[in-house]
Tab-separated table of C-alpha atoms in Angstrom:
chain	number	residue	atom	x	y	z
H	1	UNK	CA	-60.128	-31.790	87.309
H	2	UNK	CA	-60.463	-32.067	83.782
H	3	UNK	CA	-61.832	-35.043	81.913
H	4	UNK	CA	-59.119	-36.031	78.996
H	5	UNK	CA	-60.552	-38.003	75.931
H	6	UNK	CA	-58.709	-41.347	76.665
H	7	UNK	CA	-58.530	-42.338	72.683
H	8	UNK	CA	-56.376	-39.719	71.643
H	9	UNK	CA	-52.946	-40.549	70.443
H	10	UNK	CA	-50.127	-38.745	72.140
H	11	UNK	CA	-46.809	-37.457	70.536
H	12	UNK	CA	-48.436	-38.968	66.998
H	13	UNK	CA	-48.208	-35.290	65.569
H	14	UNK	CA	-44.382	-35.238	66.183
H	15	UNK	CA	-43.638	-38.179	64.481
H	16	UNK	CA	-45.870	-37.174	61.710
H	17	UNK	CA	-44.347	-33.641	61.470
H	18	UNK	CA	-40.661	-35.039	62.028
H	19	UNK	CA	-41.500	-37.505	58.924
H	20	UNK	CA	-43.063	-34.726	56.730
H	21	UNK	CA	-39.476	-32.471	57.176
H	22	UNK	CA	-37.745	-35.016	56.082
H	23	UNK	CA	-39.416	-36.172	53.109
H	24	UNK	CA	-40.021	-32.365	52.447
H	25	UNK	CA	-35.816	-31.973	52.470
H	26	UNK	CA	-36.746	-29.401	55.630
H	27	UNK	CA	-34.457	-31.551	57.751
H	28	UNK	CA	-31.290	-33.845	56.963
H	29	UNK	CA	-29.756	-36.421	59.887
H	30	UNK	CA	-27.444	-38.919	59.612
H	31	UNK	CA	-29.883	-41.534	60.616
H	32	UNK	CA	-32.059	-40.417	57.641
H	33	UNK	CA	-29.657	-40.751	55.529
H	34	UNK	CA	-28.331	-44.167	56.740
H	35	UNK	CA	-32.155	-45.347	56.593
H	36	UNK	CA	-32.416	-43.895	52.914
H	37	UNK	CA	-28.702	-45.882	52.000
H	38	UNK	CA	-30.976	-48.877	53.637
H	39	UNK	CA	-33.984	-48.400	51.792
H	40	UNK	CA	-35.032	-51.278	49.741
H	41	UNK	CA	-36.335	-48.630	47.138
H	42	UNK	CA	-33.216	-47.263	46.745
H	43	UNK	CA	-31.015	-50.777	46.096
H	44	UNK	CA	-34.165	-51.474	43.620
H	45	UNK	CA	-33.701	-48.542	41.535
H	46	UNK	CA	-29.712	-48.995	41.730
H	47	UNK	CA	-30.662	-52.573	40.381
H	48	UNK	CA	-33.153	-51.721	37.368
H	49	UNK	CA	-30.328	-49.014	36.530
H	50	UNK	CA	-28.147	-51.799	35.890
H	51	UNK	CA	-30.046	-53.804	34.102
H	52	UNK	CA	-31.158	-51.083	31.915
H	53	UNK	CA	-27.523	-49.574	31.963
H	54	UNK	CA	-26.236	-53.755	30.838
H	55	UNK	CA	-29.235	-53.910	28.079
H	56	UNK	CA	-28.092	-50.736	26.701
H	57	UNK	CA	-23.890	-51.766	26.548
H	58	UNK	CA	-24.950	-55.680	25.031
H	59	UNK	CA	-27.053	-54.059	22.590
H	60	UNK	CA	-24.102	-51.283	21.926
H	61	UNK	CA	-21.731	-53.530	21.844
H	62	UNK	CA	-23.059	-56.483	19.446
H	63	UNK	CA	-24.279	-53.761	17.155
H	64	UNK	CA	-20.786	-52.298	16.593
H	65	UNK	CA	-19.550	-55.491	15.710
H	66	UNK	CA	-21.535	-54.847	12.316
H	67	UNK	CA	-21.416	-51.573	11.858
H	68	UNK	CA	-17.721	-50.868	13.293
H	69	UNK	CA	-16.378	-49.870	9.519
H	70	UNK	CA	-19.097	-47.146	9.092
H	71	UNK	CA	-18.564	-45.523	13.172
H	72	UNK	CA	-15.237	-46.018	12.952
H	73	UNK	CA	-14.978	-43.432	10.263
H	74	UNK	CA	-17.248	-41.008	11.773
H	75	UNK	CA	-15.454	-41.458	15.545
H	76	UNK	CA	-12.009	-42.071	14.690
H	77	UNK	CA	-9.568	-39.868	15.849
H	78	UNK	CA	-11.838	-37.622	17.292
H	79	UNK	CA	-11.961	-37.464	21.513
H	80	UNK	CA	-15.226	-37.452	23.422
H	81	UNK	CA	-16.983	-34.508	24.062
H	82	UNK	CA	-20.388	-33.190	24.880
H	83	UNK	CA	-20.406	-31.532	21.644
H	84	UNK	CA	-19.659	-34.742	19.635
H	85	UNK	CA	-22.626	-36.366	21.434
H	86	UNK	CA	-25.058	-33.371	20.394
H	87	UNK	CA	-23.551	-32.964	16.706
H	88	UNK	CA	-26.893	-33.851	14.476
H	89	UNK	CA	-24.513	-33.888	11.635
H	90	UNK	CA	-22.906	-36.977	12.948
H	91	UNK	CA	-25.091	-39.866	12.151
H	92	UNK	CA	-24.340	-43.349	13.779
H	93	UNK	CA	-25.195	-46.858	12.413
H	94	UNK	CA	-25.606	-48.157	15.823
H	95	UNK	CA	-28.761	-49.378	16.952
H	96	UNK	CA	-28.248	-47.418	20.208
H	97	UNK	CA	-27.442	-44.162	18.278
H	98	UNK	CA	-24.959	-41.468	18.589
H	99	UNK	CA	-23.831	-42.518	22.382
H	100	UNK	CA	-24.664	-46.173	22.108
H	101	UNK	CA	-21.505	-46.097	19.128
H	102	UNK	CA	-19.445	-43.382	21.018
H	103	UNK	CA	-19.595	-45.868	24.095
H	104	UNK	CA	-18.940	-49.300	21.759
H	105	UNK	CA	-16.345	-47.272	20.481
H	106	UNK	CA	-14.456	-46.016	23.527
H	107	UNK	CA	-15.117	-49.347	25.252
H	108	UNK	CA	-14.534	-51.727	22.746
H	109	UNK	CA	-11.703	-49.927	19.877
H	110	UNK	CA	-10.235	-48.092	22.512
H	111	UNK	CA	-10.177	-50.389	25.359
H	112	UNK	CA	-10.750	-54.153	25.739
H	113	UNK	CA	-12.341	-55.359	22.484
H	114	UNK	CA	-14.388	-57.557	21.972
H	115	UNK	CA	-13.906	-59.102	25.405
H	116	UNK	CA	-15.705	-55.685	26.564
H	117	UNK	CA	-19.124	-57.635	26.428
H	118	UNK	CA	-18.353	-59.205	29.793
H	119	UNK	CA	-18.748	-55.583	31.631
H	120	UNK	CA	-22.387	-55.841	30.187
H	121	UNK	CA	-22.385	-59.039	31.838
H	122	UNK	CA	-21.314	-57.948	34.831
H	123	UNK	CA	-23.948	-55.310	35.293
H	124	UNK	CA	-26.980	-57.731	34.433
H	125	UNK	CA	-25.794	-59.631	37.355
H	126	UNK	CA	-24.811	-57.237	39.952
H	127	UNK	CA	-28.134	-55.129	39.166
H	128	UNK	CA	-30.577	-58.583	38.964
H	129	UNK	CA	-29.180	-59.394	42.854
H	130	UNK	CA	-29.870	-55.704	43.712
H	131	UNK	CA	-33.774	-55.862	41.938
H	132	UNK	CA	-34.927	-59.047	43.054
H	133	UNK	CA	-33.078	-60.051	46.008
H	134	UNK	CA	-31.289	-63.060	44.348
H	135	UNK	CA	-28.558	-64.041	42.061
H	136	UNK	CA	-28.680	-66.052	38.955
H	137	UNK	CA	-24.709	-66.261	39.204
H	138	UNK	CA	-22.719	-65.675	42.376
H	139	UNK	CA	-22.333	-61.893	42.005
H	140	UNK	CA	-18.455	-61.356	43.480
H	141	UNK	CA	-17.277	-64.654	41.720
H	142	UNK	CA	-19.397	-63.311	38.111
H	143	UNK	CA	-17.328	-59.702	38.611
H	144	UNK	CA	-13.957	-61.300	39.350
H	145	UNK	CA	-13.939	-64.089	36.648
H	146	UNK	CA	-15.368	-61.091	34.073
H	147	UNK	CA	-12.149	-59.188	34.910
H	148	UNK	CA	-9.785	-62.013	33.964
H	149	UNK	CA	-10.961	-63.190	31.272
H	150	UNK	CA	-11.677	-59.695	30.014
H	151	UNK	CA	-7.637	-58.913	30.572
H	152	UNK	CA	-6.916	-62.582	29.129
H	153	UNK	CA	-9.558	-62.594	25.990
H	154	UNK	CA	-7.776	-58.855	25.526
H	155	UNK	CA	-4.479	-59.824	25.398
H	156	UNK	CA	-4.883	-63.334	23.927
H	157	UNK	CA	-6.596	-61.335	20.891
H	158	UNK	CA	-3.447	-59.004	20.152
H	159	UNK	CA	-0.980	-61.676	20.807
H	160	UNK	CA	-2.535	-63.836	17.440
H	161	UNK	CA	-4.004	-60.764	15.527
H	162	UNK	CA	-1.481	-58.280	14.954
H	163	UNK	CA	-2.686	-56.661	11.278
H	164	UNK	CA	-5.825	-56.525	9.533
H	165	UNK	CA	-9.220	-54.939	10.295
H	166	UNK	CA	-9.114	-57.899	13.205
H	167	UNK	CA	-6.986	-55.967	15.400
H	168	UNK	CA	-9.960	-53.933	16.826
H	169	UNK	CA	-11.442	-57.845	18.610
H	170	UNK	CA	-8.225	-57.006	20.753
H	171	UNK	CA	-8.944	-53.130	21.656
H	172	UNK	CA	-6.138	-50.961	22.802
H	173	UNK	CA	-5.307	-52.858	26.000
H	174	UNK	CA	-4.637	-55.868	23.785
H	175	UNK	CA	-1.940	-53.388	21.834
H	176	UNK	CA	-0.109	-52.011	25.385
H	177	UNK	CA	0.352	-55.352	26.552
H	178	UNK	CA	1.030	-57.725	23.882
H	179	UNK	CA	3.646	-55.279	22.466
H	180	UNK	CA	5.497	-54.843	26.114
């Protein structure tokens, strides 16, 4: 008979090899992908997104409120494309630059107005409860009080001002409904 070192770990190389494919991307299971969904890294870098994604909208969003007039002229009537993003001859007075104005501009002219700041809202507070693991407002109560009064704010904008450079704290949605 053979003596057998009695410290030696069995079956640890298998795990360790079975870990090293996955990370490597050698092999891809359900379960590794239900651990990765799972993954407290993964919720945390959902979470700073938002928070980054919600900086980057208020700050957007509260600059084209000053310097509508001079984007509007530059964006109006033209659609979004990738090429309008990359034209250098296009130059934006938005503190967030050529997308930060495309986005106030689709978002806020072209959709809910002024009320629009309440997605940026929504965002913060989804992505803080993802980051740190707690909420500042209840998170599903937040999102579904944002939504009405982001329809209502819309709509209660275009139902008082109908003319004048106004019209754009009402966005488009304000227009479709109030004149229906």
């Amino acid at each position: 008979m053979e003596n057998k070192p009695r410290n030696i770990k069995r079956n640890s190389s298998a795990k360790k090899s079975s870990t090293q494919n996955d990370l490597k991307g050698k092999e891809l299971s359900w379960r590794s992908l239900g651990r990765f969904i799972r993954s407290s890294r993964l919720r945390k870098s959902i979470g700073l997104f938002l928070i980054i994604a919600s900086t980057f909208l208020l700050v957007a969003f509260i600059s084209y409120l000053f310097t509508w007039r001079a984007d509007d002229d530059l964006l109006n009537g033209r659609m979004f494309n990738w090429e309008l993003l990359f034209d250098t001859t296009v130059v934006a007075d938005n503190l967030m630059g050529r997308l930060g104005s495309i986005v106030a501009h689709m978002v806020i002219k072209n959709g809910f107005g002024i009320s629009s700041l309440f997605f940026a809202m929504m965002l913060f507070v989804a992505g803080f409860r993802l980051l740190f693991g707690f909420s500042l407002l209840p998170v599903f109560k937040t999102i579904g009080y944002s939504i009405f009064f982001l329809i209502w704010f819309s709509i209660l904008f275009g139902t008082f001002i109908r003319t004048g450079p106004l019209t754009m704290l009402g966005g488009v949605f304000r227009f479709e409904e109030a004149c229906s």
